[in-house]
mmCIF file of C-alpha atoms in Angstrom:
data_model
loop_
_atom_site.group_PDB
_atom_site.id
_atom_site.type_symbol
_atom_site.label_atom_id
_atom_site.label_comp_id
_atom_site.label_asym_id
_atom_site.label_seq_id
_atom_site.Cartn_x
_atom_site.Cartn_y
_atom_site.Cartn_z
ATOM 1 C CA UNK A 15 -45.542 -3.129 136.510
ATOM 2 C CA UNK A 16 -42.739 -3.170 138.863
ATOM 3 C CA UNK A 17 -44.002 -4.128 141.620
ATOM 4 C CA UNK A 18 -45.915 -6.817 140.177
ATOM 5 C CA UNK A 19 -42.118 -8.268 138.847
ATOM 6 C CA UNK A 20 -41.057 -8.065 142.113
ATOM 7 C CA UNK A 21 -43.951 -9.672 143.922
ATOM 8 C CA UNK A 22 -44.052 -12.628 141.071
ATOM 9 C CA UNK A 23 -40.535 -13.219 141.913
ATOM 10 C CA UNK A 24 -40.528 -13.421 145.651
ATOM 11 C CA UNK A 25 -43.707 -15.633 144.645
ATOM 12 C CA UNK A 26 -41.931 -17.634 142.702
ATOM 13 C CA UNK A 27 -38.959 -17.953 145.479
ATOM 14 C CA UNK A 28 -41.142 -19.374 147.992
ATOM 15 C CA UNK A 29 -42.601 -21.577 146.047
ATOM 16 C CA UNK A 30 -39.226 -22.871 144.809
ATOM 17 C CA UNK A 31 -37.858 -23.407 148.673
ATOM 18 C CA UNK A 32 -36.813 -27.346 148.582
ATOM 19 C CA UNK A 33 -36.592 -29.622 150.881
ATOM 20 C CA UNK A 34 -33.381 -31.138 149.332
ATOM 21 C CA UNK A 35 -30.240 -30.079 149.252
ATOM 22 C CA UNK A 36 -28.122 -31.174 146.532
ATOM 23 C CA UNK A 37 -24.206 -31.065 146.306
ATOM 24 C CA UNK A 38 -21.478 -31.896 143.326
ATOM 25 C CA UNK A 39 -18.263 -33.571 144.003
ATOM 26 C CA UNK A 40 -15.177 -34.386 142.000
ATOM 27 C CA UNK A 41 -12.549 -36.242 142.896
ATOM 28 C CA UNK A 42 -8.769 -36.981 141.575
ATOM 29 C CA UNK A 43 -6.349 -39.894 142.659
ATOM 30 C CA UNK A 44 -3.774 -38.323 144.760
ATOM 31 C CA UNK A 45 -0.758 -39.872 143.157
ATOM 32 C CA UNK A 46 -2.129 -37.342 139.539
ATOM 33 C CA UNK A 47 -4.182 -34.888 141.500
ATOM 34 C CA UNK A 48 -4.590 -32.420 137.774
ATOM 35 C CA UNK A 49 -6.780 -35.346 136.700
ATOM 36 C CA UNK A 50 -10.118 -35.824 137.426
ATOM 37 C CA UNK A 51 -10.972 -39.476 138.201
ATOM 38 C CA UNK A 52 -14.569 -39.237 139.688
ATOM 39 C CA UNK A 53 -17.598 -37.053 139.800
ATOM 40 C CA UNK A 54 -21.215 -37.380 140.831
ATOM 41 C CA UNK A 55 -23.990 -35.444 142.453
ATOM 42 C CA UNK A 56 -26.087 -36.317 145.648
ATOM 43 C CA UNK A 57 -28.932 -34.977 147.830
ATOM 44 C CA UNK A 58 -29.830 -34.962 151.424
ATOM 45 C CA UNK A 59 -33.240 -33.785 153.106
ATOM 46 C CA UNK A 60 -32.625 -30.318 154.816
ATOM 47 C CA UNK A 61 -35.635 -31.222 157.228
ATOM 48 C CA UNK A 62 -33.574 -34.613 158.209
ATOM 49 C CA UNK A 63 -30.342 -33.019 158.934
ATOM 50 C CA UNK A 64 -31.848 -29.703 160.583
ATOM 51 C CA UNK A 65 -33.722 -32.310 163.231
ATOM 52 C CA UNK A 66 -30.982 -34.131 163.349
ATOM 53 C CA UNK A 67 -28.760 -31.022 164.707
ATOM 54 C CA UNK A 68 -26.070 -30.915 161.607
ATOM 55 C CA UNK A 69 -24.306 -33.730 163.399
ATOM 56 C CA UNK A 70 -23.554 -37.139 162.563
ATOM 57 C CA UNK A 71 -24.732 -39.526 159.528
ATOM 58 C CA UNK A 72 -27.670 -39.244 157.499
ATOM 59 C CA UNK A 73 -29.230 -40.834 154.649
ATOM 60 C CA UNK A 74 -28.866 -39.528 150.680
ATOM 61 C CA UNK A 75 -32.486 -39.190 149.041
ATOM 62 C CA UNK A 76 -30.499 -39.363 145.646
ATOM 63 C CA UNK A 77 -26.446 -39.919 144.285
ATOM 64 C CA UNK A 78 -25.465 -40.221 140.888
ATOM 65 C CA UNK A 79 -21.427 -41.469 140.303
ATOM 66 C CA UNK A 80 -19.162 -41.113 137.263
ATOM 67 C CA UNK A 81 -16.139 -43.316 137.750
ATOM 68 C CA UNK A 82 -13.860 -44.374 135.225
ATOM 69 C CA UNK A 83 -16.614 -44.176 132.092
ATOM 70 C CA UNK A 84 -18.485 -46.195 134.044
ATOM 71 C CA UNK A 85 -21.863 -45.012 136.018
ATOM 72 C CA UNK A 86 -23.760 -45.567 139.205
ATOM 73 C CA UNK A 87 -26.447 -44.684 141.765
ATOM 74 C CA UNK A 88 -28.025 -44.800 145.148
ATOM 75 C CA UNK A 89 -29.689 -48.191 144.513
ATOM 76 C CA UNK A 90 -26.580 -49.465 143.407
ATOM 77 C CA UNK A 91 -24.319 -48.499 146.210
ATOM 78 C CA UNK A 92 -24.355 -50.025 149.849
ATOM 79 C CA UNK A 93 -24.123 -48.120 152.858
ATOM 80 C CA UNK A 94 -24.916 -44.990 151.676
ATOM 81 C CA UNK A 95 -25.642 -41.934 153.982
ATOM 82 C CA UNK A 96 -23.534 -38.336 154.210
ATOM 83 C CA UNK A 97 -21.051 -37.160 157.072
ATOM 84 C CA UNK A 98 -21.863 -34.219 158.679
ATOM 85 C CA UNK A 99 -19.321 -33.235 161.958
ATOM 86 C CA UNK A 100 -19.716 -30.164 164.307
ATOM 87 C CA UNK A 101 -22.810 -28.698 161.987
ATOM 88 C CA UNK A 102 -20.261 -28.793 158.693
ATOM 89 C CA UNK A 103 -21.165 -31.092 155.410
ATOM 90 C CA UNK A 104 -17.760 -33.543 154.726
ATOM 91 C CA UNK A 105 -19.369 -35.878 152.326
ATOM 92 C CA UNK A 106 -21.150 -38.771 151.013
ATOM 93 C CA UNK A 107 -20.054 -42.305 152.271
ATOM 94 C CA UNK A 108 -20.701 -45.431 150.031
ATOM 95 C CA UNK A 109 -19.688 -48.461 148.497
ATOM 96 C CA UNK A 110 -19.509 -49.954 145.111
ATOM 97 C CA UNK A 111 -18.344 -52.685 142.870
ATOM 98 C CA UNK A 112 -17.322 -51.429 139.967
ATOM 99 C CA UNK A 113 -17.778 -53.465 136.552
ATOM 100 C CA UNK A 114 -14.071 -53.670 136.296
ATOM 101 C CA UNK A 115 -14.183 -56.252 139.329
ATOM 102 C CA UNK A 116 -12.950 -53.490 142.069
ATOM 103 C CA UNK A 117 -14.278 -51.450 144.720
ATOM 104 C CA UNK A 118 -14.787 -48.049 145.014
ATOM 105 C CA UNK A 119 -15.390 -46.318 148.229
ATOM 106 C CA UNK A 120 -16.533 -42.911 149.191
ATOM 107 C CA UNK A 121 -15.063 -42.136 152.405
ATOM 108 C CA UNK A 122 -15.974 -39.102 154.871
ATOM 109 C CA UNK A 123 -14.549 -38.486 158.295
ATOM 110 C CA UNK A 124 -12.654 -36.647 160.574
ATOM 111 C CA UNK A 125 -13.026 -33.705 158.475
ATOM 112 C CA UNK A 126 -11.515 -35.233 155.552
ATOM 113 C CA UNK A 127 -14.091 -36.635 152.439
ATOM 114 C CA UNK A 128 -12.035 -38.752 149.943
ATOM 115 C CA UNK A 129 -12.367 -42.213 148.256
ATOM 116 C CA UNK A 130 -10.274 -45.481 148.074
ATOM 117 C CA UNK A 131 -10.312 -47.562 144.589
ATOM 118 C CA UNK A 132 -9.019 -51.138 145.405
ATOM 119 C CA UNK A 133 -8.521 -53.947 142.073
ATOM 120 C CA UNK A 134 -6.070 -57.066 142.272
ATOM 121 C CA UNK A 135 -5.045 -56.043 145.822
ATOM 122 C CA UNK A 136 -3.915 -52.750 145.148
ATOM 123 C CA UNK A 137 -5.646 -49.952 146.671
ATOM 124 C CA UNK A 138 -5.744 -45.665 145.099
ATOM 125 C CA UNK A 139 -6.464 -43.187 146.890
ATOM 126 C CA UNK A 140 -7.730 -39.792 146.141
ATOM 127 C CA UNK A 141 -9.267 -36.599 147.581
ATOM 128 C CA UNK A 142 -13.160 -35.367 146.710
ATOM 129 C CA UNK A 143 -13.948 -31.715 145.794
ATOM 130 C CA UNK A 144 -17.875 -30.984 147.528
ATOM 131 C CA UNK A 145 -19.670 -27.792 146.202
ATOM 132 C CA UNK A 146 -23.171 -26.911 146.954
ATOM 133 C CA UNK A 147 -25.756 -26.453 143.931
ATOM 134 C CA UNK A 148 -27.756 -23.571 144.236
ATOM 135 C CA UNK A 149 -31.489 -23.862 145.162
ATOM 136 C CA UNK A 150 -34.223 -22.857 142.410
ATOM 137 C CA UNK A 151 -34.741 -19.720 145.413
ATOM 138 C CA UNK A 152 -31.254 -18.322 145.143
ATOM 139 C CA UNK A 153 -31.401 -18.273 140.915
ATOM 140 C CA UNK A 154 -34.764 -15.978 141.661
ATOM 141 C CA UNK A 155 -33.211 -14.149 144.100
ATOM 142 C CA UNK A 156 -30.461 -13.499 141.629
ATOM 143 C CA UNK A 157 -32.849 -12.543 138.767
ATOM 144 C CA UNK A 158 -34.460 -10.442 141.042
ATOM 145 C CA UNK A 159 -31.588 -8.576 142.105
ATOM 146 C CA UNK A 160 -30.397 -8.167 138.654
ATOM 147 C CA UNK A 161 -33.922 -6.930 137.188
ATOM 148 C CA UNK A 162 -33.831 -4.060 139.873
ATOM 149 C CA UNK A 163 -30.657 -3.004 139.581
ATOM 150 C CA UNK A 164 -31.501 -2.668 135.808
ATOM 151 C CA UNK A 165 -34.417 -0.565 136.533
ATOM 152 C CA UNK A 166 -32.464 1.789 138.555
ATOM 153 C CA UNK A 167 -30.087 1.707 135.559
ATOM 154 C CA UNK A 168 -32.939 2.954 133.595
ATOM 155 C CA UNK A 169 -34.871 5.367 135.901
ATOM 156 C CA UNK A 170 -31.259 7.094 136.469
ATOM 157 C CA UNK A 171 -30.643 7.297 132.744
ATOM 158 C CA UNK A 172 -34.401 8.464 131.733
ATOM 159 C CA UNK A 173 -34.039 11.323 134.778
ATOM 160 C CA UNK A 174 -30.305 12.453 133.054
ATOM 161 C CA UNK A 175 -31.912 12.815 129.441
ATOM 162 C CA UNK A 176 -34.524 15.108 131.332
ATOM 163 C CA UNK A 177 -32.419 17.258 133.393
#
């Protein structure tokens, strides 16, 4: 019965390896850094950016944006690819125009992945927070892990009640 758990799982692992990698972000103005002004999520192709030698700019397969009540996606931004320098992620890059007659970009470069909100000639900026979400693979890997260690649990208490 075991066994079978275990082989289902790492089944259900492979089968669960994406090709897309997808990433939060949250970002704050830095002027009031404790409050959160933007978030979103966005995907790259792994295949892309593994051929592509983690270097340089690629193009998002998918971006979703939260900014000021307001929302947005890929098809609405322009110029929208991700930053990747010496084989690390730094962020998304893209450009909107946001209902309230501004423009937000998402800025990533020289290490640093931010954005820029400009209305009536002024311009914010603020800083962006990237995390990676984790694949469907890594929450079966997880299960996995925690199913065995709970039939160790188990075996170890079953053998005590004998002894």
């Amino acid at each position: 019965m075991f066994r079978k758990t275990l082989t289902a799982l790492a089944a259900l692992t492979l089968a669960c390896a994406a090709q897309a990698a997808t990433y939060n972000f949250s970002g704050a103005f830095d002027a009031n850094p404790g409050v959160a002004a933007l978030s979103g999520q966005f995907s790259i192709d792994d295949a892309e950016v593994a051929a592509g030698g983690f270097d340089g700019s690629f193009a998002l397969t998918a971006l979703t944006l939260n900014f000021m009540g307001d929302s947005y996606t890929l098809g609405q931004a322009t110029d929208p690819y991700v930053q990747f320098e010496t084989g690390s992620l730094i962020g998304p890059n893209a450009l909107f125009s946001t209902t309230g007659g501004g423009e937000l970009a998402l800025q990533s470069f020289f290490g640093f992945s931010g954005f820029t909100y400009s209305i009536g000639g002024s311009d914010t900026l603020g800083s962006l927070s990237i995390s990676a979400v984790p694949e469907p693979g890594t929450w079966a890997m997880s299960l996995a892990g925690l199913a065995a260690l709970g039939a160790i649990a188990r075996r170890r208490r079953q053998q005590q009640q004998q002894a």
